[in-house]
């Protein structure tokens, strides 16, 4: 992200950490693992809210 990478997103930061400059693969791996776990958590929360409040409309 620009300007001066102040608006960078987590996925871009992970890529830069892994492949630009001195690679830091363990840190990039930890970031990607966090992103996947957070995504699954959001999916579970969405499904629970949908189940609780979203029922079928007949």
PDB file of C-alpha atoms in Angstrom, residues 1-40:
ATOM      1  CA  UNK A   1       0.000   0.000   0.000  1.00  0.00           C
ATOM      2  CA  UNK A   2       0.939   3.605  -0.399  1.00  0.00           C
ATOM      3  CA  UNK A   3       1.890   6.246   0.605  1.00  0.00           C
ATOM      4  CA  UNK A   4       5.084   4.942   2.155  1.00  0.00           C
ATOM      5  CA  UNK A   5       3.384   1.610   2.949  1.00  0.00           C
ATOM      6  CA  UNK A   6       1.222   3.199   5.663  1.00  0.00           C
ATOM      7  CA  UNK A   7      -1.957   1.589   4.331  1.00  0.00           C
ATOM      8  CA  UNK A   8      -0.557  -1.891   3.744  1.00  0.00           C
ATOM      9  CA  UNK A   9      -2.870  -4.839   4.362  1.00  0.00           C
ATOM     10  CA  UNK A  10      -1.875  -7.940   6.320  1.00  0.00           C
ATOM     11  CA  UNK A  11      -1.604 -10.164   3.231  1.00  0.00           C
ATOM     12  CA  UNK A  12       0.808  -7.752   1.531  1.00  0.00           C
ATOM     13  CA  UNK A  13       2.854  -7.489   4.729  1.00  0.00           C
ATOM     14  CA  UNK A  14       3.053 -11.293   4.857  1.00  0.00           C
ATOM     15  CA  UNK A  15       4.250 -11.447   1.235  1.00  0.00           C
ATOM     16  CA  UNK A  16       6.847  -8.733   1.801  1.00  0.00           C
ATOM     17  CA  UNK A  17       8.068 -10.476   4.963  1.00  0.00           C
ATOM     18  CA  UNK A  18       8.513 -13.772   3.141  1.00  0.00           C
ATOM     19  CA  UNK A  19       9.940 -12.667  -0.199  1.00  0.00           C
ATOM     20  CA  UNK A  20      11.435  -9.169  -0.038  1.00  0.00           C
ATOM     21  CA  UNK A  21      14.697  -8.194   1.583  1.00  0.00           C
ATOM     22  CA  UNK A  22      15.981 -10.699   4.115  1.00  0.00           C
ATOM     23  CA  UNK A  23      13.318 -13.415   4.078  1.00  0.00           C
ATOM     24  CA  UNK A  24      11.695 -14.212   7.410  1.00  0.00           C
ATOM     25  CA  UNK A  25       9.785 -17.371   6.570  1.00  0.00           C
ATOM     26  CA  UNK A  26       8.755 -18.293  10.142  1.00  0.00           C
ATOM     27  CA  UNK A  27       7.168 -14.869  10.687  1.00  0.00           C
ATOM     28  CA  UNK A  28       5.393 -15.003   7.323  1.00  0.00           C
ATOM     29  CA  UNK A  29       4.148 -18.495   8.183  1.00  0.00           C
ATOM     30  CA  UNK A  30       2.807 -17.274  11.528  1.00  0.00           C
ATOM     31  CA  UNK A  31       1.014 -14.375   9.823  1.00  0.00           C
ATOM     32  CA  UNK A  32      -0.587 -16.668   7.246  1.00  0.00           C
ATOM     33  CA  UNK A  33      -1.639 -19.153   9.943  1.00  0.00           C
ATOM     34  CA  UNK A  34      -3.251 -16.317  11.894  1.00  0.00           C
ATOM     35  CA  UNK A  35      -5.079 -15.134   8.769  1.00  0.00           C
ATOM     36  CA  UNK A  36      -6.498 -18.612   8.088  1.00  0.00           C
ATOM     37  CA  UNK A  37      -7.527 -19.135  11.728  1.00  0.00           C
ATOM     38  CA  UNK A  38      -9.158 -15.700  11.855  1.00  0.00           C
ATOM     39  CA  UNK A  39     -11.043 -16.435   8.627  1.00  0.00           C
ATOM     40  CA  UNK A  40     -12.378 -19.708  10.043  1.00  0.00           C
TER      41      UNK A  40
END
